[in-house]
């Protein structure tokens, strides 16, 4: 009691208290250390779990943002292509209408697709299908609300063309490969070089003239063979775009003149000569 009175009244034991505090401080830290360590461990695991949850949420958000960005980029590209098609539709010298691809032929050996315009939209077999880059194909079969389009790369498809550089006329054939076409039966001496652009000639009355079709990328000339091997690539997006243009009508060409007697007589003479020949 005397020590308490003296300490409270005269503050004589301050130095003693400080010395004692310094001596027992390590023991206080040792006794408090397990609790502090447990608290820090608990905070570490709580923080780690929170970080993992936040990381997972950020990853999910990143994936959603990436998907939306990719969708936005696709929509922007499609809108740009639709604007170009709309401009072409307004500038075209012949009637056209927009169509959208809804199906693609499941047979990998057939280069065909289906669009959402049919006989209800006055689509007819034989009409040409184009995009903003050139000729895509031709309507080969028409249903009430769908039309079948055969691509220019189909192995049974042929397009009358002319070389844009010199006006040389020829026929380009599909090869069955989505990215390859061929110029067949061209003599070795034909004036054609790599990089030449092939456009429709318009002489068949089906394809409008001067529509880009393909580009020459490879020419193989072998003197042992009478014809060159010429490989081309289609210029149109035969495997890319979703919106296309159907050419609904072309200028009517005059009818081909009928065969006259003067032209028939040589054929008759040839037939008689063949019969008399032993």
PDB file of C-alpha atoms in Angstrom:
ATOM      1  CA  UNK A   1       0.000   0.000   0.000  1.00  0.00           C
ATOM      2  CA  UNK A   2       2.921   2.342   0.815  1.00  0.00           C
ATOM      3  CA  UNK A   3       4.466   1.763  -2.615  1.00  0.00           C
ATOM      4  CA  UNK A   4       1.162   2.474  -4.284  1.00  0.00           C
ATOM      5  CA  UNK A   5       0.766   5.681  -2.288  1.00  0.00           C
ATOM      6  CA  UNK A   6       4.306   6.878  -3.008  1.00  0.00           C
ATOM      7  CA  UNK A   7       4.002   6.014  -6.738  1.00  0.00           C
ATOM      8  CA  UNK A   8       0.654   7.722  -7.101  1.00  0.00           C
ATOM      9  CA  UNK A   9       1.649  10.777  -5.005  1.00  0.00           C
ATOM     10  CA  UNK A  10       5.260  11.490  -5.799  1.00  0.00           C
ATOM     11  CA  UNK A  11       5.926   9.496  -9.033  1.00  0.00           C
ATOM     12  CA  UNK A  12       9.102   7.931  -7.590  1.00  0.00           C
ATOM     13  CA  UNK A  13       8.671   4.566  -9.348  1.00  0.00           C
ATOM     14  CA  UNK A  14       8.458   5.740 -12.999  1.00  0.00           C
ATOM     15  CA  UNK A  15      12.019   4.742 -13.755  1.00  0.00           C
ATOM     16  CA  UNK A  16      11.524   1.411 -12.029  1.00  0.00           C
ATOM     17  CA  UNK A  17       8.403   0.783 -14.073  1.00  0.00           C
ATOM     18  CA  UNK A  18      10.252   1.564 -17.309  1.00  0.00           C
ATOM     19  CA  UNK A  19      13.053  -0.830 -16.415  1.00  0.00           C
ATOM     20  CA  UNK A  20      10.587  -3.568 -15.589  1.00  0.00           C
ATOM     21  CA  UNK A  21       8.677  -2.867 -18.829  1.00  0.00           C
ATOM     22  CA  UNK A  22      11.879  -3.254 -20.849  1.00  0.00           C
ATOM     23  CA  UNK A  23      12.698  -6.509 -19.128  1.00  0.00           C
ATOM     24  CA  UNK A  24       9.285  -8.128 -19.574  1.00  0.00           C
ATOM     25  CA  UNK A  25       8.655  -6.805 -23.140  1.00  0.00           C
ATOM     26  CA  UNK A  26      10.263  -9.849 -24.839  1.00  0.00           C
ATOM     27  CA  UNK A  27       8.110 -12.156 -22.773  1.00  0.00           C
ATOM     28  CA  UNK A  28       5.016 -10.148 -23.779  1.00  0.00           C
ATOM     29  CA  UNK A  29       5.957 -10.435 -27.437  1.00  0.00           C
ATOM     30  CA  UNK A  30       6.538 -14.172 -27.083  1.00  0.00           C
ATOM     31  CA  UNK A  31       3.169 -14.708 -25.469  1.00  0.00           C
ATOM     32  CA  UNK A  32       1.415 -12.552 -28.097  1.00  0.00           C
ATOM     33  CA  UNK A  33       3.284 -14.082 -31.032  1.00  0.00           C
ATOM     34  CA  UNK A  34       1.117 -17.246 -31.473  1.00  0.00           C
ATOM     35  CA  UNK A  35      -2.070 -15.171 -31.583  1.00  0.00           C
ATOM     36  CA  UNK A  36      -0.591 -12.713 -34.059  1.00  0.00           C
ATOM     37  CA  UNK A  37       0.682 -15.513 -36.233  1.00  0.00           C
ATOM     38  CA  UNK A  38      -2.724 -17.186 -36.251  1.00  0.00           C
ATOM     39  CA  UNK A  39      -4.324 -13.881 -37.132  1.00  0.00           C
ATOM     40  CA  UNK A  40      -1.894 -13.274 -39.997  1.00  0.00           C
ATOM     41  CA  UNK A  41      -2.408 -16.812 -41.323  1.00  0.00           C
ATOM     42  CA  UNK A  42      -6.145 -16.365 -41.180  1.00  0.00           C
ATOM     43  CA  UNK A  43      -5.904 -13.029 -42.989  1.00  0.00           C
ATOM     44  CA  UNK A  44      -3.570 -14.581 -45.600  1.00  0.00           C
ATOM     45  CA  UNK A  45      -5.967 -17.397 -46.449  1.00  0.00           C
ATOM     46  CA  UNK A  46      -8.961 -15.066 -46.465  1.00  0.00           C
ATOM     47  CA  UNK A  47      -7.097 -12.687 -48.770  1.00  0.00           C
ATOM     48  CA  UNK A  48      -5.969 -15.578 -50.968  1.00  0.00           C
ATOM     49  CA  UNK A  49      -9.506 -16.905 -51.338  1.00  0.00           C
ATOM     50  CA  UNK A  50     -10.772 -13.429 -52.081  1.00  0.00           C
ATOM     51  CA  UNK A  51      -8.067 -12.940 -54.692  1.00  0.00           C
ATOM     52  CA  UNK A  52      -8.916 -16.261 -56.308  1.00  0.00           C
ATOM     53  CA  UNK A  53     -12.604 -15.361 -56.461  1.00  0.00           C
ATOM     54  CA  UNK A  54     -11.799 -11.919 -57.859  1.00  0.00           C
ATOM     55  CA  UNK A  55      -9.437 -13.466 -60.399  1.00  0.00           C
ATOM     56  CA  UNK A  56     -12.078 -15.939 -61.520  1.00  0.00           C
ATOM     57  CA  UNK A  57     -14.667 -13.184 -61.868  1.00  0.00           C
ATOM     58  CA  UNK A  58     -12.209 -11.067 -63.829  1.00  0.00           C
ATOM     59  CA  UNK A  59     -11.461 -13.987 -66.138  1.00  0.00           C
ATOM     60  CA  UNK A  60     -15.168 -14.555 -66.741  1.00  0.00           C
ATOM     61  CA  UNK A  61     -15.652 -10.863 -67.388  1.00  0.00           C
ATOM     62  CA  UNK A  62     -12.662 -10.878 -69.739  1.00  0.00           C
ATOM     63  CA  UNK A  63     -14.104 -13.802 -71.695  1.00  0.00           C
ATOM     64  CA  UNK A  64     -17.478 -12.079 -71.950  1.00  0.00           C
ATOM     65  CA  UNK A  65     -15.842  -8.853 -73.073  1.00  0.00           C
ATOM     66  CA  UNK A  66     -13.727 -10.723 -75.624  1.00  0.00           C
ATOM     67  CA  UNK A  67     -16.806 -12.509 -76.997  1.00  0.00           C
ATOM     68  CA  UNK A  68     -18.724  -9.243 -77.219  1.00  0.00           C
ATOM     69  CA  UNK A  69     -15.753  -7.565 -78.893  1.00  0.00           C
ATOM     70  CA  UNK A  70     -15.463 -10.377 -81.433  1.00  0.00           C
ATOM     71  CA  UNK A  71     -19.200 -10.193 -82.083  1.00  0.00           C
ATOM     72  CA  UNK A  72     -18.954  -6.437 -82.473  1.00  0.00           C
ATOM     73  CA  UNK A  73     -16.074  -6.808 -84.930  1.00  0.00           C
ATOM     74  CA  UNK A  74     -18.062  -9.355 -86.936  1.00  0.00           C
ATOM     75  CA  UNK A  75     -21.097  -7.064 -86.967  1.00  0.00           C
ATOM     76  CA  UNK A  76     -18.967  -4.116 -88.069  1.00  0.00           C
ATOM     77  CA  UNK A  77     -17.433  -6.163 -90.891  1.00  0.00           C
ATOM     78  CA  UNK A  78     -20.875  -7.379 -91.960  1.00  0.00           C
ATOM     79  CA  UNK A  79     -22.252  -3.834 -91.857  1.00  0.00           C
ATOM     80  CA  UNK A  80     -19.351  -2.588 -93.971  1.00  0.00           C
ATOM     81  CA  UNK A  81     -20.004  -5.317 -96.527  1.00  0.00           C
ATOM     82  CA  UNK A  82     -23.741  -4.542 -96.517  1.00  0.00           C
ATOM     83  CA  UNK A  83     -23.007  -0.869 -97.166  1.00  0.00           C
ATOM     84  CA  UNK A  84     -20.859  -1.829-100.136  1.00  0.00           C
ATOM     85  CA  UNK A  85     -23.607  -4.119-101.464  1.00  0.00           C
ATOM     86  CA  UNK A  86     -26.157  -1.345-101.029  1.00  0.00           C
ATOM     87  CA  UNK A  87     -23.961   1.031-102.997  1.00  0.00           C
ATOM     88  CA  UNK A  88     -23.524  -1.579-105.712  1.00  0.00           C
ATOM     89  CA  UNK A  89     -27.271  -2.151-105.768  1.00  0.00           C
ATOM     90  CA  UNK A  90     -27.850   1.558-106.304  1.00  0.00           C
ATOM     91  CA  UNK A  91     -25.174   1.913-108.991  1.00  0.00           C
ATOM     92  CA  UNK A  92     -25.905  -1.302-110.890  1.00  0.00           C
ATOM     93  CA  UNK A  93     -27.168  -1.002-114.456  1.00  0.00           C
ATOM     94  CA  UNK A  94     -29.348  -4.081-114.000  1.00  0.00           C
ATOM     95  CA  UNK A  95     -31.910  -5.111-111.338  1.00  0.00           C
ATOM     96  CA  UNK A  96     -30.440  -6.805-108.275  1.00  0.00           C
ATOM     97  CA  UNK A  97     -31.756  -7.923-104.896  1.00  0.00           C
ATOM     98  CA  UNK A  98     -30.039  -8.773-101.629  1.00  0.00           C
ATOM     99  CA  UNK A  99     -30.072 -12.342-100.316  1.00  0.00           C
ATOM    100  CA  UNK A 100     -28.658 -13.977 -97.216  1.00  0.00           C
ATOM    101  CA  UNK A 101     -26.959 -17.351 -96.957  1.00  0.00           C
ATOM    102  CA  UNK A 102     -28.929 -19.727 -94.728  1.00  0.00           C
ATOM    103  CA  UNK A 103     -27.449 -23.150 -95.515  1.00  0.00           C
ATOM    104  CA  UNK A 104     -24.267 -24.608 -96.975  1.00  0.00           C
ATOM    105  CA  UNK A 105     -24.121 -27.906 -98.838  1.00  0.00           C
ATOM    106  CA  UNK A 106     -23.062 -30.687 -96.462  1.00  0.00           C
ATOM    107  CA  UNK A 107     -21.287 -32.640 -99.188  1.00  0.00           C
ATOM    108  CA  UNK A 108     -17.688 -31.401 -99.109  1.00  0.00           C
ATOM    109  CA  UNK A 109     -17.277 -32.265-102.807  1.00  0.00           C
ATOM    110  CA  UNK A 110     -20.107 -29.927-103.868  1.00  0.00           C
ATOM    111  CA  UNK A 111     -19.582 -26.180-103.816  1.00  0.00           C
ATOM    112  CA  UNK A 112     -23.167 -25.109-103.268  1.00  0.00           C
ATOM    113  CA  UNK A 113     -25.121 -23.007-100.799  1.00  0.00           C
ATOM    114  CA  UNK A 114     -28.697 -21.880-100.201  1.00  0.00           C
ATOM    115  CA  UNK A 115     -30.000 -18.310 -99.899  1.00  0.00           C
ATOM    116  CA  UNK A 116     -33.254 -17.024 -98.406  1.00  0.00           C
ATOM    117  CA  UNK A 117     -34.787 -15.851-101.690  1.00  0.00           C
ATOM    118  CA  UNK A 118     -36.833 -18.132-103.937  1.00  0.00           C
ATOM    119  CA  UNK A 119     -39.639 -18.080-106.447  1.00  0.00           C
ATOM    120  CA  UNK A 120     -41.672 -15.854-104.113  1.00  0.00           C
ATOM    121  CA  UNK A 121     -39.017 -13.170-104.721  1.00  0.00           C
ATOM    122  CA  UNK A 122     -39.016 -13.811-108.510  1.00  0.00           C
ATOM    123  CA  UNK A 123     -35.678 -15.614-108.415  1.00  0.00           C
ATOM    124  CA  UNK A 124     -35.101 -17.848-111.437  1.00  0.00           C
ATOM    125  CA  UNK A 125     -32.630 -20.562-112.254  1.00  0.00           C
ATOM    126  CA  UNK A 126     -29.680 -19.229-114.197  1.00  0.00           C
ATOM    127  CA  UNK A 127     -29.466 -15.860-112.451  1.00  0.00           C
ATOM    128  CA  UNK A 128     -26.030 -14.706-111.343  1.00  0.00           C
ATOM    129  CA  UNK A 129     -25.001 -14.233-107.701  1.00  0.00           C
ATOM    130  CA  UNK A 130     -22.311 -11.661-106.876  1.00  0.00           C
ATOM    131  CA  UNK A 131     -20.794  -9.896-103.895  1.00  0.00           C
ATOM    132  CA  UNK A 132     -18.790  -6.708-103.480  1.00  0.00           C
ATOM    133  CA  UNK A 133     -15.681  -8.331-105.018  1.00  0.00           C
ATOM    134  CA  UNK A 134     -17.049 -10.245-107.997  1.00  0.00           C
ATOM    135  CA  UNK A 135     -18.961 -13.307-109.154  1.00  0.00           C
ATOM    136  CA  UNK A 136     -19.856 -15.847-106.477  1.00  0.00           C
ATOM    137  CA  UNK A 137     -21.892 -18.305-108.518  1.00  0.00           C
ATOM    138  CA  UNK A 138     -25.150 -18.970-110.291  1.00  0.00           C
ATOM    139  CA  UNK A 139     -28.652 -19.979-109.194  1.00  0.00           C
ATOM    140  CA  UNK A 140     -29.165 -23.586-110.279  1.00  0.00           C
ATOM    141  CA  UNK A 141     -32.368 -24.558-108.476  1.00  0.00           C
ATOM    142  CA  UNK A 142     -35.241 -22.527-107.084  1.00  0.00           C
ATOM    143  CA  UNK A 143     -37.653 -23.383-104.279  1.00  0.00           C
ATOM    144  CA  UNK A 144     -40.558 -21.267-102.973  1.00  0.00           C
ATOM    145  CA  UNK A 145     -38.490 -19.569-100.256  1.00  0.00           C
ATOM    146  CA  UNK A 146     -34.967 -20.823-100.976  1.00  0.00           C
ATOM    147  CA  UNK A 147     -32.594 -20.950-103.912  1.00  0.00           C
ATOM    148  CA  UNK A 148     -29.622 -23.195-104.551  1.00  0.00           C
ATOM    149  CA  UNK A 149     -26.479 -21.399-105.685  1.00  0.00           C
ATOM    150  CA  UNK A 150     -23.608 -23.259-107.346  1.00  0.00           C
ATOM    151  CA  UNK A 151     -20.293 -21.549-106.673  1.00  0.00           C
ATOM    152  CA  UNK A 152     -17.859 -20.702-109.455  1.00  0.00           C
ATOM    153  CA  UNK A 153     -15.364 -23.070-107.814  1.00  0.00           C
ATOM    154  CA  UNK A 154     -17.618 -26.101-108.347  1.00  0.00           C
ATOM    155  CA  UNK A 155     -15.938 -28.649-110.601  1.00  0.00           C
ATOM    156  CA  UNK A 156     -18.912 -28.684-113.008  1.00  0.00           C
ATOM    157  CA  UNK A 157     -19.175 -24.902-113.321  1.00  0.00           C
ATOM    158  CA  UNK A 158     -17.724 -22.734-116.104  1.00  0.00           C
ATOM    159  CA  UNK A 159     -17.758 -18.974-116.668  1.00  0.00           C
ATOM    160  CA  UNK A 160     -17.014 -17.219-120.004  1.00  0.00           C
ATOM    161  CA  UNK A 161     -14.329 -14.628-119.280  1.00  0.00           C
ATOM    162  CA  UNK A 162     -11.880 -12.299-120.912  1.00  0.00           C
ATOM    163  CA  UNK A 163      -8.490 -11.109-119.744  1.00  0.00           C
ATOM    164  CA  UNK A 164      -8.813  -7.545-118.541  1.00  0.00           C
ATOM    165  CA  UNK A 165      -5.331  -6.611-119.823  1.00  0.00           C
ATOM    166  CA  UNK A 166      -5.735  -7.592-123.461  1.00  0.00           C
ATOM    167  CA  UNK A 167      -9.366  -8.662-123.939  1.00  0.00           C
ATOM    168  CA  UNK A 168      -8.485 -12.308-124.625  1.00  0.00           C
ATOM    169  CA  UNK A 169     -11.624 -14.474-124.373  1.00  0.00           C
ATOM    170  CA  UNK A 170     -11.654 -17.878-122.693  1.00  0.00           C
ATOM    171  CA  UNK A 171     -13.580 -20.018-120.211  1.00  0.00           C
ATOM    172  CA  UNK A 172     -12.558 -20.478-116.577  1.00  0.00           C
ATOM    173  CA  UNK A 173     -13.582 -23.691-114.819  1.00  0.00           C
ATOM    174  CA  UNK A 174     -14.029 -24.583-111.171  1.00  0.00           C
ATOM    175  CA  UNK A 175     -11.713 -27.217-109.743  1.00  0.00           C
ATOM    176  CA  UNK A 176     -13.747 -28.380-106.759  1.00  0.00           C
ATOM    177  CA  UNK A 177     -11.333 -26.594-104.426  1.00  0.00           C
ATOM    178  CA  UNK A 178     -12.857 -23.577-102.681  1.00  0.00           C
ATOM    179  CA  UNK A 179      -9.835 -21.424-103.472  1.00  0.00           C
ATOM    180  CA  UNK A 180      -8.804 -22.586-106.939  1.00  0.00           C
ATOM    181  CA  UNK A 181     -10.002 -22.307-110.537  1.00  0.00           C
ATOM    182  CA  UNK A 182      -8.411 -23.244-113.853  1.00  0.00           C
ATOM    183  CA  UNK A 183      -8.101 -21.893-117.381  1.00  0.00           C
ATOM    184  CA  UNK A 184      -8.163 -24.940-119.628  1.00  0.00           C
ATOM    185  CA  UNK A 185      -7.295 -25.541-123.273  1.00  0.00           C
ATOM    186  CA  UNK A 186      -5.092 -22.444-123.541  1.00  0.00           C
ATOM    187  CA  UNK A 187      -2.205 -22.860-126.017  1.00  0.00           C
ATOM    188  CA  UNK A 188       1.331 -22.467-124.773  1.00  0.00           C
ATOM    189  CA  UNK A 189       1.772 -19.302-126.819  1.00  0.00           C
ATOM    190  CA  UNK A 190      -1.283 -17.574-125.284  1.00  0.00           C
ATOM    191  CA  UNK A 191      -0.629 -14.005-124.150  1.00  0.00           C
ATOM    192  CA  UNK A 192      -1.419 -14.402-120.460  1.00  0.00           C
ATOM    193  CA  UNK A 193       0.786 -13.710-117.438  1.00  0.00           C
ATOM    194  CA  UNK A 194       0.620 -14.139-113.704  1.00  0.00           C
ATOM    195  CA  UNK A 195      -1.438 -11.419-112.072  1.00  0.00           C
ATOM    196  CA  UNK A 196      -3.892 -11.051-114.954  1.00  0.00           C
ATOM    197  CA  UNK A 197      -7.458 -10.344-113.805  1.00  0.00           C
ATOM    198  CA  UNK A 198     -10.260 -12.314-115.447  1.00  0.00           C
ATOM    199  CA  UNK A 199     -13.664 -10.632-115.866  1.00  0.00           C
ATOM    200  CA  UNK A 200     -16.906 -11.860-117.364  1.00  0.00           C
ATOM    201  CA  UNK A 201     -17.120 -11.338-121.104  1.00  0.00           C
ATOM    202  CA  UNK A 202     -20.919 -11.058-121.215  1.00  0.00           C
ATOM    203  CA  UNK A 203     -21.131 -12.846-124.564  1.00  0.00           C
ATOM    204  CA  UNK A 204     -23.256 -15.710-123.242  1.00  0.00           C
ATOM    205  CA  UNK A 205     -26.202 -13.545-122.156  1.00  0.00           C
ATOM    206  CA  UNK A 206     -26.093 -14.927-118.606  1.00  0.00           C
ATOM    207  CA  UNK A 207     -23.289 -13.093-116.850  1.00  0.00           C
ATOM    208  CA  UNK A 208     -23.152  -9.293-116.995  1.00  0.00           C
ATOM    209  CA  UNK A 209     -19.937  -8.048-118.635  1.00  0.00           C
ATOM    210  CA  UNK A 210     -16.885  -6.820-116.735  1.00  0.00           C
ATOM    211  CA  UNK A 211     -17.597  -8.559-113.408  1.00  0.00           C
ATOM    212  CA  UNK A 212     -14.365  -9.750-111.694  1.00  0.00           C
ATOM    213  CA  UNK A 213     -14.133 -13.523-111.551  1.00  0.00           C
ATOM    214  CA  UNK A 214     -10.585 -14.677-110.831  1.00  0.00           C
ATOM    215  CA  UNK A 215      -6.901 -13.804-110.871  1.00  0.00           C
ATOM    216  CA  UNK A 216      -4.091 -15.793-112.466  1.00  0.00           C
ATOM    217  CA  UNK A 217      -1.544 -16.928-109.891  1.00  0.00           C
ATOM    218  CA  UNK A 218       0.419 -19.691-111.632  1.00  0.00           C
ATOM    219  CA  UNK A 219       1.251 -20.629-115.221  1.00  0.00           C
ATOM    220  CA  UNK A 220       3.009 -23.847-116.216  1.00  0.00           C
ATOM    221  CA  UNK A 221       4.166 -24.125-119.842  1.00  0.00           C
ATOM    222  CA  UNK A 222       5.601 -27.395-121.058  1.00  0.00           C
ATOM    223  CA  UNK A 223       6.626 -27.645-124.747  1.00  0.00           C
ATOM    224  CA  UNK A 224       5.734 -31.329-124.662  1.00  0.00           C
ATOM    225  CA  UNK A 225       2.057 -30.464-124.189  1.00  0.00           C
ATOM    226  CA  UNK A 226      -0.043 -28.254-126.479  1.00  0.00           C
ATOM    227  CA  UNK A 227      -1.860 -26.517-123.622  1.00  0.00           C
ATOM    228  CA  UNK A 228      -0.658 -24.524-120.609  1.00  0.00           C
ATOM    229  CA  UNK A 229      -1.656 -25.309-117.058  1.00  0.00           C
ATOM    230  CA  UNK A 230      -3.069 -22.047-115.662  1.00  0.00           C
ATOM    231  CA  UNK A 231      -4.211 -21.811-112.044  1.00  0.00           C
ATOM    232  CA  UNK A 232      -6.428 -18.983-110.770  1.00  0.00           C
ATOM    233  CA  UNK A 233      -7.999 -17.914-107.503  1.00  0.00           C
ATOM    234  CA  UNK A 234     -11.551 -16.532-107.244  1.00  0.00           C
ATOM    235  CA  UNK A 235     -11.792 -12.858-106.376  1.00  0.00           C
ATOM    236  CA  UNK A 236     -15.230 -13.047-104.762  1.00  0.00           C
ATOM    237  CA  UNK A 237     -15.752 -14.179-101.171  1.00  0.00           C
ATOM    238  CA  UNK A 238     -17.097 -17.597-102.078  1.00  0.00           C
ATOM    239  CA  UNK A 239     -16.447 -18.839 -98.526  1.00  0.00           C
ATOM    240  CA  UNK A 240     -16.630 -15.676 -96.413  1.00  0.00           C
ATOM    241  CA  UNK A 241     -19.564 -13.272 -96.683  1.00  0.00           C
ATOM    242  CA  UNK A 242     -23.140 -13.960 -95.631  1.00  0.00           C
ATOM    243  CA  UNK A 243     -24.966 -11.318 -97.693  1.00  0.00           C
ATOM    244  CA  UNK A 244     -24.989 -11.588-101.500  1.00  0.00           C
ATOM    245  CA  UNK A 245     -26.610  -9.931-104.485  1.00  0.00           C
ATOM    246  CA  UNK A 246     -28.762 -11.784-107.019  1.00  0.00           C
ATOM    247  CA  UNK A 247     -28.809 -10.256-110.475  1.00  0.00           C
ATOM    248  CA  UNK A 248     -32.516 -10.342-111.298  1.00  0.00           C
ATOM    249  CA  UNK A 249     -32.391  -9.355-114.940  1.00  0.00           C
ATOM    250  CA  UNK A 250     -30.088  -8.660-117.859  1.00  0.00           C
ATOM    251  CA  UNK A 251     -30.554  -6.822-121.145  1.00  0.00           C
ATOM    252  CA  UNK A 252     -32.235  -9.120-123.669  1.00  0.00           C
ATOM    253  CA  UNK A 253     -29.861 -10.162-126.404  1.00  0.00           C
ATOM    254  CA  UNK A 254     -31.035 -10.559-129.999  1.00  0.00           C
ATOM    255  CA  UNK A 255     -31.889 -14.089-131.022  1.00  0.00           C
ATOM    256  CA  UNK A 256     -29.260 -16.146-132.737  1.00  0.00           C
ATOM    257  CA  UNK A 257     -29.939 -16.231-136.511  1.00  0.00           C
ATOM    258  CA  UNK A 258     -31.394 -19.428-137.868  1.00  0.00           C
ATOM    259  CA  UNK A 259     -29.305 -21.745-139.979  1.00  0.00           C
ATOM    260  CA  UNK A 260     -29.747 -21.038-143.706  1.00  0.00           C
ATOM    261  CA  UNK A 261     -29.647 -23.426-146.649  1.00  0.00           C
ATOM    262  CA  UNK A 262     -26.232 -22.115-147.645  1.00  0.00           C
ATOM    263  CA  UNK A 263     -24.786 -23.194-144.335  1.00  0.00           C
ATOM    264  CA  UNK A 264     -26.667 -26.495-144.269  1.00  0.00           C
ATOM    265  CA  UNK A 265     -25.559 -27.612-147.747  1.00  0.00           C
ATOM    266  CA  UNK A 266     -21.867 -28.180-146.826  1.00  0.00           C
ATOM    267  CA  UNK A 267     -22.963 -30.357-143.916  1.00  0.00           C
ATOM    268  CA  UNK A 268     -25.116 -32.444-146.238  1.00  0.00           C
ATOM    269  CA  UNK A 269     -22.251 -32.850-148.681  1.00  0.00           C
ATOM    270  CA  UNK A 270     -20.006 -34.010-145.844  1.00  0.00           C
ATOM    271  CA  UNK A 271     -22.569 -36.602-144.770  1.00  0.00           C
ATOM    272  CA  UNK A 272     -22.936 -37.922-148.348  1.00  0.00           C
ATOM    273  CA  UNK A 273     -19.193 -38.121-148.744  1.00  0.00           C
ATOM    274  CA  UNK A 274     -18.895 -40.113-145.524  1.00  0.00           C
ATOM    275  CA  UNK A 275     -21.580 -42.563-146.698  1.00  0.00           C
ATOM    276  CA  UNK A 276     -19.890 -43.159-150.051  1.00  0.00           C
ATOM    277  CA  UNK A 277     -16.480 -43.629-148.468  1.00  0.00           C
ATOM    278  CA  UNK A 278     -15.685 -47.393-148.347  1.00  0.00           C
TER     279      UNK A 278
END
